[in-house]
XYZ file of C-alpha atoms in Angstrom:
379
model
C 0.000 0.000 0.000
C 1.105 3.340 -0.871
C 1.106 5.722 2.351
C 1.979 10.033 1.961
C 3.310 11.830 4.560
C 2.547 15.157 4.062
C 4.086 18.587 5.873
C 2.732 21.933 5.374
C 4.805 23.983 7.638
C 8.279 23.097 9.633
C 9.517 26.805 10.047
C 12.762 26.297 7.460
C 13.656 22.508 8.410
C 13.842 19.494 6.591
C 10.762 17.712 8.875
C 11.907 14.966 11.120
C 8.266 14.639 11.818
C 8.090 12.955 8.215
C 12.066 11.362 7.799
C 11.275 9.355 11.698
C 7.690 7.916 10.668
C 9.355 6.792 7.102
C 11.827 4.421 8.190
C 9.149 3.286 10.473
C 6.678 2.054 7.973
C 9.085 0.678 5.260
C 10.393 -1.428 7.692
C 6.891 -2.836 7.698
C 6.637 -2.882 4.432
C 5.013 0.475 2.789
C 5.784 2.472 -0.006
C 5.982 6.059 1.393
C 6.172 8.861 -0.256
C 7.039 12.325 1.501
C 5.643 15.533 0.437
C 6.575 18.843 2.088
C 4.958 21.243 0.623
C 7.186 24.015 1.677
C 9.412 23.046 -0.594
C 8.054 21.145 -3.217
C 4.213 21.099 -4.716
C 1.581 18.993 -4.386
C 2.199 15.363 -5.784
C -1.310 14.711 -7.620
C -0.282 11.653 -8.903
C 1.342 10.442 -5.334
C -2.269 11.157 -3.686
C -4.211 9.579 -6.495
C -2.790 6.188 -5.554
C -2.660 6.513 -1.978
C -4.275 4.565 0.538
C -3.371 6.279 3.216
C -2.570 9.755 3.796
C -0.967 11.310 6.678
C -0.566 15.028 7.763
C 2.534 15.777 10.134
C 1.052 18.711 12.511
C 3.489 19.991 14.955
C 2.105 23.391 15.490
C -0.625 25.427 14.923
C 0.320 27.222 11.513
C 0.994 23.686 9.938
C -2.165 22.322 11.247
C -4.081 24.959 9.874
C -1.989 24.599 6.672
C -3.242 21.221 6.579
C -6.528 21.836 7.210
C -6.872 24.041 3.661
C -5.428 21.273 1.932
C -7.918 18.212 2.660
C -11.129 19.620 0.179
C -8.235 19.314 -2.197
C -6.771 15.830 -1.377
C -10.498 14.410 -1.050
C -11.192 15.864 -4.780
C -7.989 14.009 -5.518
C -8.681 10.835 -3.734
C -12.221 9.792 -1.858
C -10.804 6.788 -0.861
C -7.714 7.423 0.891
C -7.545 6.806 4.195
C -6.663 10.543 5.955
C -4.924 10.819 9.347
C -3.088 13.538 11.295
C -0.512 13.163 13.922
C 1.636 15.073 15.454
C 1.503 17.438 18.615
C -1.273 19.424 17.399
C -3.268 16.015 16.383
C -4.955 15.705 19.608
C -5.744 19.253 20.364
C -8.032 19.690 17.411
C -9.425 16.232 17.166
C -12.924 17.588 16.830
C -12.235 19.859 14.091
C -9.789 17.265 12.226
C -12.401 14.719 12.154
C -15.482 17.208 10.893
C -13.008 17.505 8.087
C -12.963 13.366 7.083
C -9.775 12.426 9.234
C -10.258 8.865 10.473
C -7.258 8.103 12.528
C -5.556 11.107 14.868
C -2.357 10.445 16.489
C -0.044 12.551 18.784
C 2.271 12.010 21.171
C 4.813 8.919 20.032
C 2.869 8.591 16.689
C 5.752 6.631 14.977
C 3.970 3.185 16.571
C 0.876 4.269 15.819
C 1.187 5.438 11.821
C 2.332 1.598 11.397
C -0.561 -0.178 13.383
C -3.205 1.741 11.373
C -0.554 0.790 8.221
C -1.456 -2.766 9.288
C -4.523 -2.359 9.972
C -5.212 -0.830 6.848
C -3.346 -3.559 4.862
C -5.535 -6.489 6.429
C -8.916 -4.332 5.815
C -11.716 -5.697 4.019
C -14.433 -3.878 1.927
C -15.918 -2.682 4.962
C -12.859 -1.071 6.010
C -10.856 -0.791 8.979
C -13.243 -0.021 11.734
C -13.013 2.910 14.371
C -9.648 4.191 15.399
C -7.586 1.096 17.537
C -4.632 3.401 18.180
C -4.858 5.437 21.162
C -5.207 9.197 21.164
C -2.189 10.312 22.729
C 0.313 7.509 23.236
C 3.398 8.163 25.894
C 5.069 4.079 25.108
C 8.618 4.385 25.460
C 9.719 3.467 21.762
C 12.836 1.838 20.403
C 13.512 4.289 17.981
C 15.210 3.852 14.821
C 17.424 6.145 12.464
C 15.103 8.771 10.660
C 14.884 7.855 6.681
C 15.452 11.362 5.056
C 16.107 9.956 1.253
C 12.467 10.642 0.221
C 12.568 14.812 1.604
C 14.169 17.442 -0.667
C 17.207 17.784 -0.433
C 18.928 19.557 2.962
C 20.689 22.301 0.819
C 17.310 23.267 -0.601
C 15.888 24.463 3.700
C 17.065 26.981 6.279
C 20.449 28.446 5.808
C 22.379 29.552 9.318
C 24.365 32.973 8.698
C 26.800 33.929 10.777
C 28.331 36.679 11.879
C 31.155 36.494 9.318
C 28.632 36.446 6.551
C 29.434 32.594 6.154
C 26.606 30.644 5.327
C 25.718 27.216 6.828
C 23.326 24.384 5.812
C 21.067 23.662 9.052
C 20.288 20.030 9.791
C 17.850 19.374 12.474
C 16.985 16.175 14.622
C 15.490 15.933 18.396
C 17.574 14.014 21.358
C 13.792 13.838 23.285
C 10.316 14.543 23.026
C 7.841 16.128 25.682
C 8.778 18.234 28.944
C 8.577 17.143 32.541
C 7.799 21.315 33.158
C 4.232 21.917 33.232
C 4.156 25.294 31.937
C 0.395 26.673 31.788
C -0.078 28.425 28.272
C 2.070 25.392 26.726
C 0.768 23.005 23.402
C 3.061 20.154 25.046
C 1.340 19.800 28.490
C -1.941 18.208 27.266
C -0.477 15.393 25.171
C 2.410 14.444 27.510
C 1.356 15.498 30.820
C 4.542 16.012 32.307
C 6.056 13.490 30.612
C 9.215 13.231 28.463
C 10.605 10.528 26.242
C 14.923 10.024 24.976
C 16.107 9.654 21.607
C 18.844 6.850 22.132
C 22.126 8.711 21.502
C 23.342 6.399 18.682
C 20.199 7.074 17.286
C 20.369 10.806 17.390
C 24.595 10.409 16.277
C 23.694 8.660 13.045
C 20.975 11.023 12.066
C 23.264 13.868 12.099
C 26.239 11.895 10.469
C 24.110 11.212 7.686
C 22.651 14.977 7.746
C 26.701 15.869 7.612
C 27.049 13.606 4.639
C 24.523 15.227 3.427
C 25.702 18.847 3.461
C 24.725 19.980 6.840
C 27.209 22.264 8.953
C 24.702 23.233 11.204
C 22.560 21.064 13.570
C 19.537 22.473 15.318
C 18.262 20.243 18.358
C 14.513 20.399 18.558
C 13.874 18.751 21.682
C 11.428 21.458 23.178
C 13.789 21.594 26.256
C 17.763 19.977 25.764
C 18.041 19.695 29.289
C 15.354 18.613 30.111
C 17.910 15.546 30.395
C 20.959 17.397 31.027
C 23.146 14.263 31.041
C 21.982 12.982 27.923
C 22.046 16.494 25.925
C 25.854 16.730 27.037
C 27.029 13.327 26.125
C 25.866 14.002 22.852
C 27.641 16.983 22.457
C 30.247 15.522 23.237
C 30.876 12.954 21.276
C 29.557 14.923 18.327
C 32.076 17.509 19.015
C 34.606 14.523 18.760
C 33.617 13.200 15.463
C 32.287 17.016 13.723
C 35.016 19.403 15.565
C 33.751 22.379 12.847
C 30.020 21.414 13.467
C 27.897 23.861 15.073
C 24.602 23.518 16.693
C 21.893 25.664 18.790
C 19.217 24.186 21.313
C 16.441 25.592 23.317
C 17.014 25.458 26.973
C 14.199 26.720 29.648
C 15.420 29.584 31.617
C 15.018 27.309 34.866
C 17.484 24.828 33.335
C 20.335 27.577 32.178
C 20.463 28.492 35.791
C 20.037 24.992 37.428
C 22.604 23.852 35.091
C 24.872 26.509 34.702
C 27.681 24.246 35.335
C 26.938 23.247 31.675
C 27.165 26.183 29.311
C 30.711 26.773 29.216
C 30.763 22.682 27.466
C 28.154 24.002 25.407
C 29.932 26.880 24.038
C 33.291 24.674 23.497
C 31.232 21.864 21.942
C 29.974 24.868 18.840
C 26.640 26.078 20.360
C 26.362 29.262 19.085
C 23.111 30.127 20.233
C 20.149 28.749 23.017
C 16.607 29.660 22.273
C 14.617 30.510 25.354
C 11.027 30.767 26.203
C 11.185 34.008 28.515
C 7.136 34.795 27.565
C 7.151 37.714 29.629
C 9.175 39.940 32.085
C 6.454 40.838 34.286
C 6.672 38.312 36.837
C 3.038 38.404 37.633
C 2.534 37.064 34.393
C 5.052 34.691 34.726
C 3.344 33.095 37.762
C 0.444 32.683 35.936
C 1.818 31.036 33.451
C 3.834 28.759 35.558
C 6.919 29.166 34.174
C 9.085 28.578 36.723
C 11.722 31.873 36.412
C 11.487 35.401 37.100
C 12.668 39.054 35.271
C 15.061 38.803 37.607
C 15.953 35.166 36.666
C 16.243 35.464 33.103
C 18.627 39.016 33.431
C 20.762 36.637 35.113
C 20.620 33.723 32.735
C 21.183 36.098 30.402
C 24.712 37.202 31.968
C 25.592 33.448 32.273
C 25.425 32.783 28.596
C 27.315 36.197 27.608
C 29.978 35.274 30.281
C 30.324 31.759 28.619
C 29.679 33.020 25.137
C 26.876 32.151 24.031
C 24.095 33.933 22.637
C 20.574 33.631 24.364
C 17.816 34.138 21.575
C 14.524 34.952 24.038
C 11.181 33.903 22.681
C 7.878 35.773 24.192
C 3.868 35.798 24.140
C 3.560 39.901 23.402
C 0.201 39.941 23.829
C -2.133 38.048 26.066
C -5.154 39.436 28.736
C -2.658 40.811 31.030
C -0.712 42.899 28.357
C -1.071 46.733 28.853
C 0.543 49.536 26.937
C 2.992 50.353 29.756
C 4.115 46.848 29.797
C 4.149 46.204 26.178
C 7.161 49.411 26.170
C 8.708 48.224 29.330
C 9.367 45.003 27.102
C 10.749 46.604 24.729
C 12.976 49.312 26.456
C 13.859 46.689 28.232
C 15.243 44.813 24.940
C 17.222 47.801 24.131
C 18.802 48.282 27.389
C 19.912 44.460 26.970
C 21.201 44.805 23.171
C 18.772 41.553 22.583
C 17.269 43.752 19.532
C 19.192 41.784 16.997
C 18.919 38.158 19.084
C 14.335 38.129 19.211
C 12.704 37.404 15.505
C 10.407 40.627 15.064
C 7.382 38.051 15.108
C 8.037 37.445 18.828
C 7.244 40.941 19.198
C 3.675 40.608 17.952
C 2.495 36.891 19.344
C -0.713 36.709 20.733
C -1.642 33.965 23.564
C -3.406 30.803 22.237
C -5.573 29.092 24.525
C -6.302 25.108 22.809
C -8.158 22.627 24.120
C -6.760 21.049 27.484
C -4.650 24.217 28.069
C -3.531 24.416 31.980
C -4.818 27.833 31.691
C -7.676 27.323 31.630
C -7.790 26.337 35.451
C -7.238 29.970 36.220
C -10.418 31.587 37.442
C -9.383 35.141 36.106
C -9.210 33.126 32.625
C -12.372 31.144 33.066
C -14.142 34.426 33.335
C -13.134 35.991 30.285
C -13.162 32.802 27.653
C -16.534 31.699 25.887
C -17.754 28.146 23.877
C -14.395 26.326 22.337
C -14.305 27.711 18.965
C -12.749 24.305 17.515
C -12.340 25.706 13.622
């Protein structure tokens, strides 16, 4: 049977959420094609003789990405079995399913895409039944190295520029999954509760070393926190740095972990990170306590001196705009940016995100947030 992964949106990278899932189901026995359509068009033909497709949804722009594609791939192919997996899978079950999905996977999907693959496979004329896989699945998963030979090709994604105008080919791959932080306004929280799952670190070592092969200079770990097992994270390093000494990489680290382990950052920096991304959200710590996230202003200015003092550069990410945003503290932020010199280190778009409340959201215990929200507007 022929199965299509499809991505809409990875924000630059060559999708791992597509390359893991591949080398999943051709060891049981599919014919995969990959599609990401951020780089490539639509594959009629590919979707005409599907029998299953398969959107990869990690976030909320690719999910609603995917959600203007299906009237297309349903013109295309009526029969076709559609699924969507991925982190925002779960969230927007109800919607995905008004739309003709069948099957909707998040958490550790990889298990998952190939059960419905079988399932599929040893279906009669009255088809495979209701969904078997579970919703959200947290098994602990022998992974297996991603297959990237069916995405477009690394050299054709996100470039890394550096400060000497050189430019680098980014690879990207993830050392774990989920977050044992419990962070209020976060997409992760509802699927893994908590929870967080390792890559094994041969695993992650062959994926880049083929990614090198393949062109890549540049690594970007996507594990929504890299320290969230700080021994793992720095054993990979490591022995990256041993094999790649010219290789550079970035992470994202939670402000609570740069100043737990600060011990760290100096191996960081002599390992080739050049930069770690931070969710800072906010520096009015009001704000931060009701988001739960587990730092302060005060916290972060220091983290902040940590990583200058060991050389790295700290990238802050931020929710502009949510219910407790006023004008005073909307300029505070951004004097406040100035004073630091982070103008040049925060993406203009983090200057203009607005809080997104999905189903399951912690916040939504907060009585102050209860009051102000209406029905669940699902579309």
């Amino acid at each position: 049977m022929r199965v299509v992964l499809i991505s809409t949106y990875e924000m630059g990278r060559q999708p791992f959420g597509l390359a893991s899932p591949t080398a999943w189901l051709e060891r049981a026995g599919a014919e995969v094609a990959c599609l990401d359509l951020s780089r490539e068009p639509l594959d009629e033909d590919a979707i005409r003789a599907a029998g299953l497709i398969a959107f990869y949804v990690p976030m909320h722009t690719a999910t609603r990405l995917a959600a203007r594609l299906v009237p297309r791939i349903r013109r295309l192919s009526a029969a076709a079995h559609l699924c969507f997996y991925g982190l925002y899978a779960p969230a927007n079950a109800e919607f995905l399913r008004s739309l003709g999905a069948a099957t909707i996977l998040g958490g550790e999907f990889e298990a998952g895409l190939v059960s419905l693959y079988e399932r599929l496979c040893q279906s009669r004329d009255g088809g495979p039944g209701p969904q078997a896989e579970p919703l959200i699945s947290l098994d602990r998963l022998r992974f297996v190295v991603p297959d990237r030979s069916r995405l477009v090709p690394l050299n054709e994604y996100a470039r890394l520029i550096s400060t000497d105008g050189a430019r680098r080919v980014v690879g990207y791959t993830e050392a774990s999954r989920g977050c044992k932080h419990l962070c209020r306004h976060c997409p992760i929280v509802p699927v893994y509760q908590g929870g967080f799952r390792i890559v094994d670190r041969d695993i992650v070592l062959e994926d880049i070393r083929r990614q090198v092969a393949a062109g890549a200079s540049h690594i970007t770990f996507g594990d929504p926190d890299f320290f969230n097992g700080a021994g793992h994270a720095i054993a990979i390093v490591r022995r990256l740095h041993e094999e790649f000494p010219s290789l550079t990489y970035d992470a994202t680290i939670k402000i609570e972990h740069l100043l737990e382990h600060r011990q760290h950052l100096a191996t960081l920096r002599s390992t080739g990170c050049l930069f770690v991304t931070s969710a800072v959200e906010s520096i009015d710590d009001r704000v931060l306590a009701l988001l739960d996230k587990g730092h302060t202003r005060a916290g972060f200015l220091e983290a902040l001196g940590l990583c200058r003092a060991a050389g790295l550069t700290l990238a802050p990410t931020f929710v502009a705009f949510t219910q407790w945003t006023t004008l005073e503290g909307y300029r505070e932020l951004l004097a406040l940016l100035a004073a630091e010199d982070l103008i040049p280190n925060v993406a203009p778009i983090q200057l203009a995100i607005r809080l997104l409340i999905p189903a399951g959201s912690r916040l939504l215990e907060l009585p102050e947030v209860l009051a102000l929200v209406g029905a669940f507007d699902s579309e």
